[in-house]
Every structure is written in C-alpha cells, then in structure tokens.
mmCIF file of C-alpha atoms in Angstrom:
data_model
loop_
_atom_site.group_PDB
_atom_site.id
_atom_site.type_symbol
_atom_site.label_atom_id
_atom_site.label_comp_id
_atom_site.label_asym_id
_atom_site.label_seq_id
_atom_site.Cartn_x
_atom_site.Cartn_y
_atom_site.Cartn_z
ATOM 1 C CA UNK A 1 46.790 3.246 -53.164
ATOM 2 C CA UNK A 2 47.999 5.713 -50.537
ATOM 3 C CA UNK A 3 50.845 8.214 -50.485
ATOM 4 C CA UNK A 4 52.550 6.565 -47.491
ATOM 5 C CA UNK A 5 56.205 5.657 -48.001
ATOM 6 C CA UNK A 6 56.255 1.857 -48.130
ATOM 7 C CA UNK A 7 58.449 -0.133 -45.751
ATOM 8 C CA UNK A 8 59.545 -2.203 -48.725
ATOM 9 C CA UNK A 9 59.776 -0.591 -52.150
ATOM 10 C CA UNK A 10 60.793 -2.974 -54.969
ATOM 11 C CA UNK A 11 61.466 -0.036 -57.290
ATOM 12 C CA UNK A 12 64.220 1.498 -55.152
ATOM 13 C CA UNK A 13 67.466 1.937 -57.141
ATOM 14 C CA UNK A 14 70.098 -0.512 -55.986
ATOM 15 C CA UNK A 15 67.724 -2.703 -54.020
ATOM 16 C CA UNK A 16 68.670 -5.778 -56.052
ATOM 17 C CA UNK A 17 72.344 -5.300 -55.139
ATOM 18 C CA UNK A 18 71.615 -5.791 -51.431
ATOM 19 C CA UNK A 19 67.947 -6.205 -50.460
ATOM 20 C CA UNK A 20 68.678 -7.505 -46.959
ATOM 21 C CA UNK A 21 68.687 -4.205 -45.013
ATOM 22 C CA UNK A 22 65.231 -3.572 -46.507
ATOM 23 C CA UNK A 23 64.004 -7.012 -45.439
ATOM 24 C CA UNK A 24 65.428 -6.470 -41.945
ATOM 25 C CA UNK A 25 63.575 -3.175 -41.654
ATOM 26 C CA UNK A 26 60.345 -4.866 -42.741
ATOM 27 C CA UNK A 27 60.816 -7.787 -40.338
ATOM 28 C CA UNK A 28 61.675 -5.495 -37.432
ATOM 29 C CA UNK A 29 59.064 -2.782 -38.008
ATOM 30 C CA UNK A 30 55.931 -4.558 -39.244
ATOM 31 C CA UNK A 31 56.251 -8.319 -39.857
ATOM 32 C CA UNK A 32 52.661 -8.572 -41.144
ATOM 33 C CA UNK A 33 52.661 -5.533 -43.363
ATOM 34 C CA UNK A 34 49.812 -4.154 -45.417
ATOM 35 C CA UNK A 35 51.622 -2.598 -48.356
ATOM 36 C CA UNK A 36 50.226 0.657 -49.798
ATOM 37 C CA UNK A 37 50.109 -1.048 -53.197
ATOM 38 C CA UNK A 38 47.330 -3.336 -51.951
ATOM 39 C CA UNK A 39 49.054 -6.562 -50.922
ATOM 40 C CA UNK A 40 50.425 -7.975 -47.668
ATOM 41 C CA UNK A 41 54.002 -8.971 -46.782
ATOM 42 C CA UNK A 42 54.935 -11.598 -44.192
ATOM 43 C CA UNK A 43 58.595 -11.557 -43.098
ATOM 44 C CA UNK A 44 59.091 -13.636 -39.920
ATOM 45 C CA UNK A 45 60.204 -17.266 -40.163
ATOM 46 C CA UNK A 46 57.385 -18.807 -38.120
ATOM 47 C CA UNK A 47 54.748 -16.766 -39.954
ATOM 48 C CA UNK A 48 56.205 -17.601 -43.358
ATOM 49 C CA UNK A 49 56.164 -21.307 -42.545
ATOM 50 C CA UNK A 50 52.570 -21.101 -41.302
ATOM 51 C CA UNK A 51 51.355 -19.259 -44.405
ATOM 52 C CA UNK A 52 53.137 -21.651 -46.783
ATOM 53 C CA UNK A 53 51.592 -24.657 -45.015
ATOM 54 C CA UNK A 54 48.122 -23.172 -44.536
ATOM 55 C CA UNK A 55 45.374 -25.098 -46.369
ATOM 56 C CA UNK A 56 43.394 -21.860 -46.598
ATOM 57 C CA UNK A 57 45.957 -20.369 -48.972
ATOM 58 C CA UNK A 58 45.726 -20.562 -52.768
ATOM 59 C CA UNK A 59 48.213 -20.006 -55.600
ATOM 60 C CA UNK A 60 45.491 -19.410 -58.179
ATOM 61 C CA UNK A 61 44.986 -15.742 -58.999
ATOM 62 C CA UNK A 62 41.323 -16.401 -59.737
ATOM 63 C CA UNK A 63 40.891 -16.264 -55.958
ATOM 64 C CA UNK A 64 42.065 -12.667 -55.755
ATOM 65 C CA UNK A 65 39.399 -10.202 -54.715
ATOM 66 C CA UNK A 66 38.100 -8.489 -57.823
ATOM 67 C CA UNK A 67 39.409 -11.155 -60.216
ATOM 68 C CA UNK A 68 37.041 -11.795 -63.134
ATOM 69 C CA UNK A 69 34.883 -14.867 -62.737
ATOM 70 C CA UNK A 70 35.682 -15.965 -66.292
ATOM 71 C CA UNK A 71 39.022 -15.064 -67.838
ATOM 72 C CA UNK A 72 38.531 -17.112 -70.981
ATOM 73 C CA UNK A 73 37.712 -14.091 -73.144
ATOM 74 C CA UNK A 74 40.917 -12.326 -74.230
ATOM 75 C CA UNK A 75 41.297 -8.652 -73.328
ATOM 76 C CA UNK A 76 40.628 -6.631 -76.477
ATOM 77 C CA UNK A 77 44.028 -4.896 -76.366
ATOM 78 C CA UNK A 78 46.042 -8.165 -76.549
ATOM 79 C CA UNK A 79 46.337 -10.631 -79.440
ATOM 80 C CA UNK A 80 44.366 -13.829 -78.716
ATOM 81 C CA UNK A 81 47.486 -15.974 -79.225
ATOM 82 C CA UNK A 82 49.290 -14.066 -76.479
ATOM 83 C CA UNK A 83 46.388 -14.468 -74.069
ATOM 84 C CA UNK A 84 46.122 -18.167 -74.923
ATOM 85 C CA UNK A 85 49.825 -18.673 -74.173
ATOM 86 C CA UNK A 86 49.490 -16.911 -70.823
ATOM 87 C CA UNK A 87 46.488 -19.063 -69.908
ATOM 88 C CA UNK A 88 48.489 -22.189 -70.791
ATOM 89 C CA UNK A 89 51.340 -21.119 -68.510
ATOM 90 C CA UNK A 90 48.853 -20.666 -65.672
ATOM 91 C CA UNK A 91 48.204 -24.421 -65.792
ATOM 92 C CA UNK A 92 51.648 -25.219 -64.378
ATOM 93 C CA UNK A 93 52.177 -26.723 -60.934
ATOM 94 C CA UNK A 94 53.070 -23.284 -59.613
ATOM 95 C CA UNK A 95 49.639 -21.868 -60.402
ATOM 96 C CA UNK A 96 47.041 -24.525 -59.567
ATOM 97 C CA UNK A 97 45.555 -25.722 -56.289
ATOM 98 C CA UNK A 98 44.514 -29.229 -55.245
ATOM 99 C CA UNK A 99 43.043 -31.433 -56.574
ATOM 100 C CA UNK A 100 44.585 -30.438 -59.948
ATOM 101 C CA UNK A 101 47.916 -29.728 -58.264
ATOM 102 C CA UNK A 102 47.913 -33.158 -56.612
ATOM 103 C CA UNK A 103 47.204 -34.897 -59.928
ATOM 104 C CA UNK A 104 49.917 -33.019 -61.829
ATOM 105 C CA UNK A 105 52.498 -33.307 -59.071
ATOM 106 C CA UNK A 106 52.045 -37.067 -58.687
ATOM 107 C CA UNK A 107 53.012 -37.489 -62.344
ATOM 108 C CA UNK A 108 55.901 -35.031 -62.638
ATOM 109 C CA UNK A 109 57.619 -35.865 -59.346
ATOM 110 C CA UNK A 110 58.290 -39.473 -60.375
ATOM 111 C CA UNK A 111 61.414 -38.189 -62.128
ATOM 112 C CA UNK A 112 62.651 -36.437 -58.980
ATOM 113 C CA UNK A 113 62.723 -39.244 -56.417
ATOM 114 C CA UNK A 114 65.944 -39.583 -54.387
ATOM 115 C CA UNK A 115 66.845 -42.682 -56.410
ATOM 116 C CA UNK A 116 66.258 -40.899 -59.740
ATOM 117 C CA UNK A 117 68.275 -37.880 -58.638
ATOM 118 C CA UNK A 118 71.153 -40.064 -57.390
ATOM 119 C CA UNK A 119 71.266 -41.751 -60.800
ATOM 120 C CA UNK A 120 71.898 -38.343 -62.370
ATOM 121 C CA UNK A 121 75.012 -37.625 -60.298
ATOM 122 C CA UNK A 122 77.484 -38.988 -62.913
ATOM 123 C CA UNK A 123 75.826 -36.824 -65.575
ATOM 124 C CA UNK A 124 76.052 -33.728 -63.381
ATOM 125 C CA UNK A 125 79.674 -34.481 -62.483
ATOM 126 C CA UNK A 126 80.626 -34.780 -66.152
ATOM 127 C CA UNK A 127 78.892 -31.514 -67.014
ATOM 128 C CA UNK A 128 80.549 -29.732 -64.089
ATOM 129 C CA UNK A 129 83.975 -31.021 -65.135
ATOM 130 C CA UNK A 130 83.387 -29.695 -68.644
ATOM 131 C CA UNK A 131 82.531 -26.304 -67.146
ATOM 132 C CA UNK A 132 85.621 -26.358 -64.926
ATOM 133 C CA UNK A 133 87.736 -27.098 -67.998
ATOM 134 C CA UNK A 134 86.269 -24.034 -69.724
ATOM 135 C CA UNK A 135 87.086 -21.926 -66.668
ATOM 136 C CA UNK A 136 90.645 -23.259 -66.566
ATOM 137 C CA UNK A 137 91.112 -22.442 -70.242
ATOM 138 C CA UNK A 138 89.688 -18.949 -69.825
ATOM 139 C CA UNK A 139 91.512 -17.909 -66.663
ATOM 140 C CA UNK A 140 89.290 -14.856 -66.100
ATOM 141 C CA UNK A 141 85.656 -15.646 -66.901
ATOM 142 C CA UNK A 142 82.049 -14.969 -65.990
ATOM 143 C CA UNK A 143 81.078 -17.873 -63.745
ATOM 144 C CA UNK A 144 77.441 -17.612 -64.835
ATOM 145 C CA UNK A 145 78.267 -18.228 -68.503
ATOM 146 C CA UNK A 146 80.788 -21.024 -68.010
ATOM 147 C CA UNK A 147 79.295 -23.055 -65.137
ATOM 148 C CA UNK A 148 76.246 -21.735 -63.286
ATOM 149 C CA UNK A 149 73.953 -21.601 -66.325
ATOM 150 C CA UNK A 150 75.186 -24.413 -68.611
ATOM 151 C CA UNK A 151 75.026 -27.202 -66.003
ATOM 152 C CA UNK A 152 71.374 -26.880 -64.822
ATOM 153 C CA UNK A 153 70.187 -26.165 -68.362
ATOM 154 C CA UNK A 154 71.903 -29.293 -69.715
ATOM 155 C CA UNK A 155 70.635 -31.424 -66.813
ATOM 156 C CA UNK A 156 66.972 -30.565 -67.355
ATOM 157 C CA UNK A 157 67.424 -31.097 -71.102
ATOM 158 C CA UNK A 158 68.906 -34.534 -70.362
ATOM 159 C CA UNK A 159 66.044 -35.459 -68.037
ATOM 160 C CA UNK A 160 63.374 -34.391 -70.490
ATOM 161 C CA UNK A 161 65.180 -35.858 -73.484
ATOM 162 C CA UNK A 162 64.605 -32.739 -75.541
ATOM 163 C CA UNK A 163 66.410 -31.941 -78.807
ATOM 164 C CA UNK A 164 69.224 -29.371 -78.869
ATOM 165 C CA UNK A 165 67.736 -25.952 -78.230
ATOM 166 C CA UNK A 166 68.733 -22.296 -78.445
ATOM 167 C CA UNK A 167 69.800 -21.988 -74.811
ATOM 168 C CA UNK A 168 70.712 -18.295 -75.111
ATOM 169 C CA UNK A 169 67.260 -17.473 -76.462
ATOM 170 C CA UNK A 170 65.482 -19.464 -73.760
ATOM 171 C CA UNK A 171 67.643 -17.806 -71.126
ATOM 172 C CA UNK A 172 66.692 -14.375 -72.470
ATOM 173 C CA UNK A 173 62.984 -15.211 -72.567
ATOM 174 C CA UNK A 174 62.850 -16.674 -69.072
ATOM 175 C CA UNK A 175 64.615 -13.573 -67.795
ATOM 176 C CA UNK A 176 61.783 -11.445 -69.110
ATOM 177 C CA UNK A 177 59.063 -13.394 -67.318
ATOM 178 C CA UNK A 178 60.748 -13.525 -63.897
ATOM 179 C CA UNK A 179 60.748 -9.795 -63.239
ATOM 180 C CA UNK A 180 58.476 -8.548 -60.478
ATOM 181 C CA UNK A 181 55.160 -7.129 -61.790
ATOM 182 C CA UNK A 182 55.581 -4.175 -59.429
ATOM 183 C CA UNK A 183 58.515 -2.998 -61.543
ATOM 184 C CA UNK A 184 56.874 -3.257 -64.941
ATOM 185 C CA UNK A 185 55.086 -0.646 -66.990
ATOM 186 C CA UNK A 186 52.418 -1.605 -69.530
ATOM 187 C CA UNK A 187 54.895 -2.038 -72.390
ATOM 188 C CA UNK A 188 57.109 -4.328 -70.290
ATOM 189 C CA UNK A 189 54.126 -6.416 -69.210
ATOM 190 C CA UNK A 190 53.199 -6.932 -72.858
ATOM 191 C CA UNK A 191 56.837 -7.799 -73.615
ATOM 192 C CA UNK A 192 56.723 -10.397 -70.845
ATOM 193 C CA UNK A 193 53.565 -11.915 -72.261
ATOM 194 C CA UNK A 194 55.186 -12.040 -75.697
ATOM 195 C CA UNK A 195 58.079 -13.967 -74.106
ATOM 196 C CA UNK A 196 55.592 -16.437 -72.652
ATOM 197 C CA UNK A 197 53.996 -16.838 -76.077
ATOM 198 C CA UNK A 198 57.361 -17.674 -77.637
ATOM 199 C CA UNK A 199 58.257 -20.090 -74.830
ATOM 200 C CA UNK A 200 54.938 -21.895 -75.273
ATOM 201 C CA UNK A 201 55.711 -22.202 -78.992
ATOM 202 C CA UNK A 202 59.165 -23.644 -78.196
ATOM 203 C CA UNK A 203 57.599 -26.137 -75.775
ATOM 204 C CA UNK A 204 55.049 -27.279 -78.367
ATOM 205 C CA UNK A 205 57.861 -27.819 -80.877
ATOM 206 C CA UNK A 206 59.787 -29.905 -78.342
ATOM 207 C CA UNK A 207 56.713 -32.030 -77.656
ATOM 208 C CA UNK A 208 56.083 -32.563 -81.370
ATOM 209 C CA UNK A 209 59.718 -33.640 -81.822
ATOM 210 C CA UNK A 210 59.491 -36.056 -78.897
ATOM 211 C CA UNK A 211 56.298 -37.639 -80.264
ATOM 212 C CA UNK A 212 58.335 -38.598 -83.322
ATOM 213 C CA UNK A 213 61.396 -39.569 -81.247
ATOM 214 C CA UNK A 214 60.173 -41.314 -78.071
ATOM 215 C CA UNK A 215 62.727 -42.610 -75.572
ATOM 216 C CA UNK A 216 63.183 -43.533 -71.913
ATOM 217 C CA UNK A 217 62.891 -39.982 -70.576
ATOM 218 C CA UNK A 218 60.558 -37.687 -68.703
ATOM 219 C CA UNK A 219 58.996 -35.971 -71.705
ATOM 220 C CA UNK A 220 58.078 -39.291 -73.317
ATOM 221 C CA UNK A 221 56.471 -40.331 -70.024
ATOM 222 C CA UNK A 222 54.504 -37.093 -69.833
ATOM 223 C CA UNK A 223 53.277 -37.522 -73.413
ATOM 224 C CA UNK A 224 52.237 -41.112 -72.709
ATOM 225 C CA UNK A 225 50.275 -39.959 -69.708
ATOM 226 C CA UNK A 226 48.499 -37.372 -71.839
ATOM 227 C CA UNK A 227 47.555 -40.060 -74.353
ATOM 228 C CA UNK A 228 45.939 -42.111 -71.585
ATOM 229 C CA UNK A 229 43.357 -39.383 -71.404
ATOM 230 C CA UNK A 230 42.971 -38.985 -67.662
ATOM 231 C CA UNK A 231 46.323 -37.480 -66.704
ATOM 232 C CA UNK A 232 47.323 -34.424 -68.700
ATOM 233 C CA UNK A 233 45.479 -32.323 -71.207
ATOM 234 C CA UNK A 234 47.480 -31.015 -74.153
ATOM 235 C CA UNK A 235 47.784 -27.572 -72.558
ATOM 236 C CA UNK A 236 48.727 -29.044 -69.169
ATOM 237 C CA UNK A 237 51.503 -30.966 -70.888
ATOM 238 C CA UNK A 238 52.867 -27.773 -72.449
ATOM 239 C CA UNK A 239 52.639 -25.976 -69.100
ATOM 240 C CA UNK A 240 54.692 -28.604 -67.263
ATOM 241 C CA UNK A 241 57.349 -28.693 -69.991
ATOM 242 C CA UNK A 242 57.530 -24.916 -69.837
ATOM 243 C CA UNK A 243 57.888 -25.033 -66.059
ATOM 244 C CA UNK A 244 60.563 -27.749 -66.105
ATOM 245 C CA UNK A 245 62.571 -26.717 -69.141
ATOM 246 C CA UNK A 246 62.313 -22.959 -69.339
ATOM 247 C CA UNK A 247 61.888 -21.996 -65.706
ATOM 248 C CA UNK A 248 62.962 -24.925 -63.554
ATOM 249 C CA UNK A 249 66.680 -24.441 -64.123
ATOM 250 C CA UNK A 250 66.686 -20.744 -63.201
ATOM 251 C CA UNK A 251 66.708 -21.220 -59.424
ATOM 252 C CA UNK A 252 69.650 -23.627 -59.588
ATOM 253 C CA UNK A 253 71.553 -21.174 -61.771
ATOM 254 C CA UNK A 254 70.948 -18.541 -59.091
ATOM 255 C CA UNK A 255 71.897 -20.925 -56.281
ATOM 256 C CA UNK A 256 75.254 -21.806 -57.836
ATOM 257 C CA UNK A 257 76.085 -18.185 -58.655
ATOM 258 C CA UNK A 258 74.929 -16.839 -55.304
ATOM 259 C CA UNK A 259 76.683 -19.590 -53.367
ATOM 260 C CA UNK A 260 80.022 -18.879 -55.021
ATOM 261 C CA UNK A 261 79.621 -15.130 -54.445
ATOM 262 C CA UNK A 262 78.815 -15.756 -50.766
ATOM 263 C CA UNK A 263 81.959 -17.851 -50.347
ATOM 264 C CA UNK A 264 84.243 -15.422 -52.145
ATOM 265 C CA UNK A 265 82.899 -12.515 -50.108
ATOM 266 C CA UNK A 266 83.462 -14.505 -46.892
ATOM 267 C CA UNK A 267 86.992 -15.903 -47.246
ATOM 268 C CA UNK A 268 86.936 -17.435 -43.759
ATOM 269 C CA UNK A 269 84.041 -19.657 -44.878
ATOM 270 C CA UNK A 270 85.792 -20.509 -48.138
ATOM 271 C CA UNK A 271 88.824 -21.574 -46.124
ATOM 272 C CA UNK A 272 86.616 -23.631 -43.805
ATOM 273 C CA UNK A 273 85.078 -25.487 -46.754
ATOM 274 C CA UNK A 274 88.528 -26.258 -48.134
ATOM 275 C CA UNK A 275 89.661 -27.603 -44.769
ATOM 276 C CA UNK A 276 86.443 -29.523 -44.169
ATOM 277 C CA UNK A 277 84.989 -30.636 -47.537
ATOM 278 C CA UNK A 278 82.521 -32.854 -45.660
ATOM 279 C CA UNK A 279 80.612 -29.617 -44.952
ATOM 280 C CA UNK A 280 79.658 -29.296 -48.636
ATOM 281 C CA UNK A 281 76.064 -30.489 -48.191
ATOM 282 C CA UNK A 282 75.431 -28.245 -45.206
ATOM 283 C CA UNK A 283 77.122 -25.381 -47.039
ATOM 284 C CA UNK A 284 74.493 -25.622 -49.770
ATOM 285 C CA UNK A 285 71.761 -25.375 -47.115
ATOM 286 C CA UNK A 286 73.444 -22.284 -45.730
ATOM 287 C CA UNK A 287 73.698 -20.718 -49.197
ATOM 288 C CA UNK A 288 69.960 -21.340 -49.601
ATOM 289 C CA UNK A 289 69.276 -19.694 -46.243
ATOM 290 C CA UNK A 290 71.711 -16.812 -46.528
ATOM 291 C CA UNK A 291 70.877 -15.652 -50.064
ATOM 292 C CA UNK A 292 67.917 -17.624 -51.468
ATOM 293 C CA UNK A 293 67.225 -17.591 -55.215
ATOM 294 C CA UNK A 294 63.485 -17.201 -54.612
ATOM 295 C CA UNK A 295 63.229 -14.105 -52.438
ATOM 296 C CA UNK A 296 59.441 -13.886 -52.321
ATOM 297 C CA UNK A 297 56.585 -16.204 -53.155
ATOM 298 C CA UNK A 298 52.880 -15.535 -53.472
ATOM 299 C CA UNK A 299 49.802 -16.872 -51.781
ATOM 300 C CA UNK A 300 46.169 -15.759 -51.881
ATOM 301 C CA UNK A 301 43.856 -15.983 -48.895
ATOM 302 C CA UNK A 302 40.634 -17.878 -49.548
ATOM 303 C CA UNK A 303 39.078 -16.455 -46.394
ATOM 304 C CA UNK A 304 40.010 -14.141 -43.516
ATOM 305 C CA UNK A 305 43.425 -15.112 -42.134
ATOM 306 C CA UNK A 306 44.418 -13.938 -38.620
ATOM 307 C CA UNK A 307 48.122 -13.343 -38.002
ATOM 308 C CA UNK A 308 49.903 -11.468 -35.184
ATOM 309 C CA UNK A 309 46.774 -9.660 -34.076
ATOM 310 C CA UNK A 310 45.817 -8.603 -37.580
ATOM 311 C CA UNK A 311 43.318 -10.084 -39.998
ATOM 312 C CA UNK A 312 44.246 -10.428 -43.650
ATOM 313 C CA UNK A 313 40.980 -10.300 -45.632
ATOM 314 C CA UNK A 314 39.914 -13.100 -47.936
ATOM 315 C CA UNK A 315 40.977 -12.647 -51.540
ATOM 316 C CA UNK A 316 44.188 -10.829 -50.533
ATOM 317 C CA UNK A 317 47.584 -11.281 -52.165
ATOM 318 C CA UNK A 318 50.193 -12.244 -49.578
ATOM 319 C CA UNK A 319 53.888 -11.991 -50.419
ATOM 320 C CA UNK A 320 55.879 -14.382 -48.251
ATOM 321 C CA UNK A 321 59.289 -12.725 -47.925
ATOM 322 C CA UNK A 322 61.443 -15.858 -47.903
ATOM 323 C CA UNK A 323 64.668 -13.848 -47.886
ATOM 324 C CA UNK A 324 63.529 -11.982 -44.776
ATOM 325 C CA UNK A 325 62.309 -15.122 -42.995
ATOM 326 C CA UNK A 326 65.622 -16.881 -43.629
ATOM 327 C CA UNK A 327 67.496 -14.185 -41.696
ATOM 328 C CA UNK A 328 65.050 -13.941 -38.803
ATOM 329 C CA UNK A 329 67.114 -13.511 -35.638
ATOM 330 C CA UNK A 330 64.280 -14.939 -33.533
ATOM 331 C CA UNK A 331 64.744 -18.255 -35.320
ATOM 332 C CA UNK A 332 68.392 -18.417 -36.420
ATOM 333 C CA UNK A 333 69.996 -16.324 -33.692
ATOM 334 C CA UNK A 334 71.773 -12.983 -33.553
ATOM 335 C CA UNK A 335 74.213 -14.020 -36.313
ATOM 336 C CA UNK A 336 71.400 -14.777 -38.783
ATOM 337 C CA UNK A 337 72.821 -12.144 -41.144
ATOM 338 C CA UNK A 338 76.199 -13.904 -41.342
ATOM 339 C CA UNK A 339 77.275 -16.797 -43.551
ATOM 340 C CA UNK A 340 78.199 -19.877 -41.503
ATOM 341 C CA UNK A 341 78.522 -23.058 -43.548
ATOM 342 C CA UNK A 342 78.615 -25.171 -40.371
ATOM 343 C CA UNK A 343 75.336 -23.690 -39.051
ATOM 344 C CA UNK A 344 73.483 -26.556 -37.345
ATOM 345 C CA UNK A 345 69.983 -25.397 -38.280
ATOM 346 C CA UNK A 346 70.723 -24.085 -41.793
ATOM 347 C CA UNK A 347 68.326 -26.617 -43.320
ATOM 348 C CA UNK A 348 65.407 -24.963 -41.527
ATOM 349 C CA UNK A 349 65.287 -22.294 -44.241
ATOM 350 C CA UNK A 350 62.078 -21.881 -46.243
ATOM 351 C CA UNK A 351 63.792 -21.428 -49.607
ATOM 352 C CA UNK A 352 62.012 -24.410 -51.155
ATOM 353 C CA UNK A 353 58.645 -23.460 -49.719
ATOM 354 C CA UNK A 354 56.616 -25.745 -47.494
ATOM 355 C CA UNK A 355 53.441 -27.791 -47.554
ATOM 356 C CA UNK A 356 51.803 -28.976 -50.755
ATOM 357 C CA UNK A 357 53.872 -26.640 -52.918
ATOM 358 C CA UNK A 358 57.284 -27.583 -51.510
ATOM 359 C CA UNK A 359 59.690 -27.579 -54.460
ATOM 360 C CA UNK A 360 59.771 -31.069 -55.958
ATOM 361 C CA UNK A 361 63.137 -30.337 -57.586
ATOM 362 C CA UNK A 362 64.886 -29.494 -54.310
ATOM 363 C CA UNK A 363 67.013 -32.663 -54.173
ATOM 364 C CA UNK A 364 68.244 -32.110 -57.719
ATOM 365 C CA UNK A 365 69.093 -28.445 -57.050
ATOM 366 C CA UNK A 366 70.988 -29.390 -53.900
ATOM 367 C CA UNK A 367 72.982 -32.053 -55.716
ATOM 368 C CA UNK A 368 73.883 -29.810 -58.662
ATOM 369 C CA UNK A 369 74.990 -26.978 -56.365
ATOM 370 C CA UNK A 370 77.044 -29.322 -54.171
ATOM 371 C CA UNK A 371 78.931 -30.793 -57.116
ATOM 372 C CA UNK A 372 79.383 -27.490 -58.980
ATOM 373 C CA UNK A 373 80.505 -25.356 -56.026
ATOM 374 C CA UNK A 374 82.498 -28.142 -54.404
ATOM 375 C CA UNK A 375 84.267 -28.912 -57.669
ATOM 376 C CA UNK A 376 85.084 -25.251 -58.284
ATOM 377 C CA UNK A 377 86.532 -24.753 -54.807
ATOM 378 C CA UNK A 378 88.516 -27.986 -54.918
ATOM 379 C CA UNK A 379 90.029 -27.472 -58.361
ATOM 380 C CA UNK A 380 91.023 -23.822 -58.091
ATOM 381 C CA UNK A 381 92.869 -22.959 -54.863
ATOM 382 C CA UNK A 382 93.496 -19.402 -56.117
ATOM 383 C CA UNK A 383 89.848 -18.743 -56.964
ATOM 384 C CA UNK A 384 88.789 -15.140 -56.332
ATOM 385 C CA UNK A 385 86.489 -12.418 -57.569
ATOM 386 C CA UNK A 386 87.952 -10.403 -60.436
ATOM 387 C CA UNK A 387 85.601 -7.438 -60.248
ATOM 388 C CA UNK A 388 82.139 -6.347 -59.174
ATOM 389 C CA UNK A 389 79.217 -8.767 -59.212
ATOM 390 C CA UNK A 390 76.360 -7.533 -61.399
ATOM 391 C CA UNK A 391 72.921 -8.534 -60.142
ATOM 392 C CA UNK A 392 69.757 -8.665 -62.202
ATOM 393 C CA UNK A 393 66.983 -6.220 -61.351
ATOM 394 C CA UNK A 394 64.570 -8.994 -60.424
ATOM 395 C CA UNK A 395 62.980 -8.840 -56.988
ATOM 396 C CA UNK A 396 61.233 -12.180 -56.591
ATOM 397 C CA UNK A 397 64.075 -14.162 -58.207
ATOM 398 C CA UNK A 398 67.527 -12.963 -57.121
ATOM 399 C CA UNK A 399 70.229 -13.864 -59.588
ATOM 400 C CA UNK A 400 73.646 -12.600 -60.597
ATOM 401 C CA UNK A 401 74.205 -11.770 -64.257
ATOM 402 C CA UNK A 402 77.963 -11.412 -63.998
ATOM 403 C CA UNK A 403 80.264 -13.074 -61.464
ATOM 404 C CA UNK A 404 83.801 -12.301 -62.709
ATOM 405 C CA UNK A 405 86.330 -14.779 -61.352
ATOM 406 C CA UNK A 406 89.991 -15.560 -61.818
ATOM 407 C CA UNK A 407 91.574 -18.922 -61.148
#
C-alpha cells in the first residue's frame, strides 16, 4: 500500500451519487490502472471485453496471489458456522471456474431459455399491473418499494416455486453482502458474513420445504438433479438457490429503478419513448449501458496478462469497470455520456459480462425491465420525480434506495 492518491477511490463521500466523472478520469488517465490498494482496474470497452472473455482469467479467489492453499479450516476468530456458510456461497456460479462452472450452468440455465422466459411474460405483466395499481392508489410513492423490488422478487419466487418468504428480511440481508469490501471495516465484514449465514439458513429451509412439496418448478428440478448424484452436491444446491433467490433479483431491481431515474432526468428521452413505444426494447439496452446495475466485476489472472503495454502479474485481482467501459467515447462516440434510447449500438454494452460468465438471466432481466418501465410510462402521462433520488453506498452494485415519484 502506498500513499499515492488513487485515481479511483471507492470511499469518497458522494461517489455513489454520481460515479461517472470518476470513471471518466480513470478511463482517460490510466485505462489499465494499478491501484495503490493492490488490485488493477480496466476501464476501456475493448479491454473490458477482452478481459471478460479471456480464458486465462478466473473468478475463484483461490487463484489470488497469497491465497491459502487450503481454506477448509475456519479462521479462529470466526464461528465455524459462519465460515461454513461463506464457503457454501463460494460454490455459486459466480465463484467457480470450468469445469465446475460448466456443469452447474448447464443445469440452472435450462429455466432461462428464450422459450422459458417468454412463457413468463403473462406472469410478469400481471405483477407489474399490480404494482402500477399500488402506485395509482398512492399518488406519491417510492418506486423501489411499489414496483422495482416487488416484481423481480416475486418472479424469481414463482420460477423456483418457493414458499412465501420474508421479502423485507431477504432484501436487508442481500443489501449487506453487496457492499464493496474496500468500504468495510472488520466489524462490517463480520456483519456481512453473518448475513450470508442467515441467507444460507433460509435457503436450506426453502429446500427442505420443497422436498416435501415438489412441483413443476426450478427448485424441484434442482433437487432432483442433486438426488441423481452426479449433478449437484447438497452445498452446491444451496449455493445456486442463494444466488437465484437472494441475489439474482437485485440487478433487475436496480435496472428498473435506474432506468426510470434516467428517463425522468432526461425528459426529451421520456417524450421520445412515449411517441415511439417500439423503442422500449432498445431503451432497456441503453439503460443498461448508461447506468449499469453492476458497475464493476472481478477477475483473477492465472498467469501474466499483457494489456496496453503493461503486464498484469499472475494471481492479481482485476476489477473490470463496466460502468466506465459502457461510456467509452472511443467505442460509443463523443455522446457516450448522454442517454439516447434510440442509440444504434446500445446493445454493445458489457453490463451482462461476456464469455463463459455472461449473465444467464439477461433475457429475463430485459423482459421484466421492458414491461415494468414501459407500463409505468404508458399508464402515467404525468409521471415525474417528487424529490431527490437516494442511492445506496454500494460501489460494485449501483442501486437506488428511494426514487420518489408522483403520478
């Protein structure tokens, strides 16, 4: 650790409110940046795409330089149950490399084919209409509470076939585990691990309930695969449920909230969408590019990786700054920092990743956002912000906590 002022400092007050000037500075000044904290940041579009597709990159933290060869023994300062829960979470699709990733993904993605997602459209439409009714009844409401959160949460519950759950509690717990580690002190890290422990417990309870109440749903299919013996271990099953149920909805929540904010802060684009509703699908791509829910994603080099005349050593943590790459003027043009819902190349964003770890839920997220935002805009011609947007203090996952609207 050096005393140099970093080009990108996740602890800066107010950064979460508008991180984009900071990303622009990083992209312009040093697009392959060795951060004083000991990791690297990549911020240009072409470089981000290359890193995300590179077969020499890992998502498993065991490949970090200095990582213990065997992490099975719990650190003495943490309760064994907490360490066990954290190890279970690390078995999710987000944290394993091929061939384990390939095996897990081939099972889980069967529920996210274009045909399966299309079959969910009536369910999503009904849930959105219920949310729009709540907004109409309330007049002045927090969009996140009435529409952006309830719809994705209910959709993933429907897909999994899980019993009714304490959505507020799960929302609180997932919020704790999505904060950037750079912002956490020791007490907050332990609090985050405690949240993981509780989420693992909730997932196990859901699985136990589904064993006694099987049906034609994703969770029943995952359990059946585990029983076959060569698909999922018990802990892998818990990890995928945790990923899908407790974490998978968060990015769609952020996409809906951020997309509405972007429109309301750019009234010319809101007017364009009203005049040309056929732009709804492309508008979602532009929301993903302009203000992506996942701002940064991690990779670990498994060997020396040359990039722009530098060499990133093997075992290094690389932060791919998706939010910076999506506004790269070299790729999207001089107006890359502006919202344009008719942008021809909007879909070239890297918000869903690339390569083997491309988000398997991308089609579902797109569909939910299209129906939710399109329905909101269509139903309420007087829709407008009713106050300041309050953003969470997360760095890697950008999400609004409060989007006050009037209709």
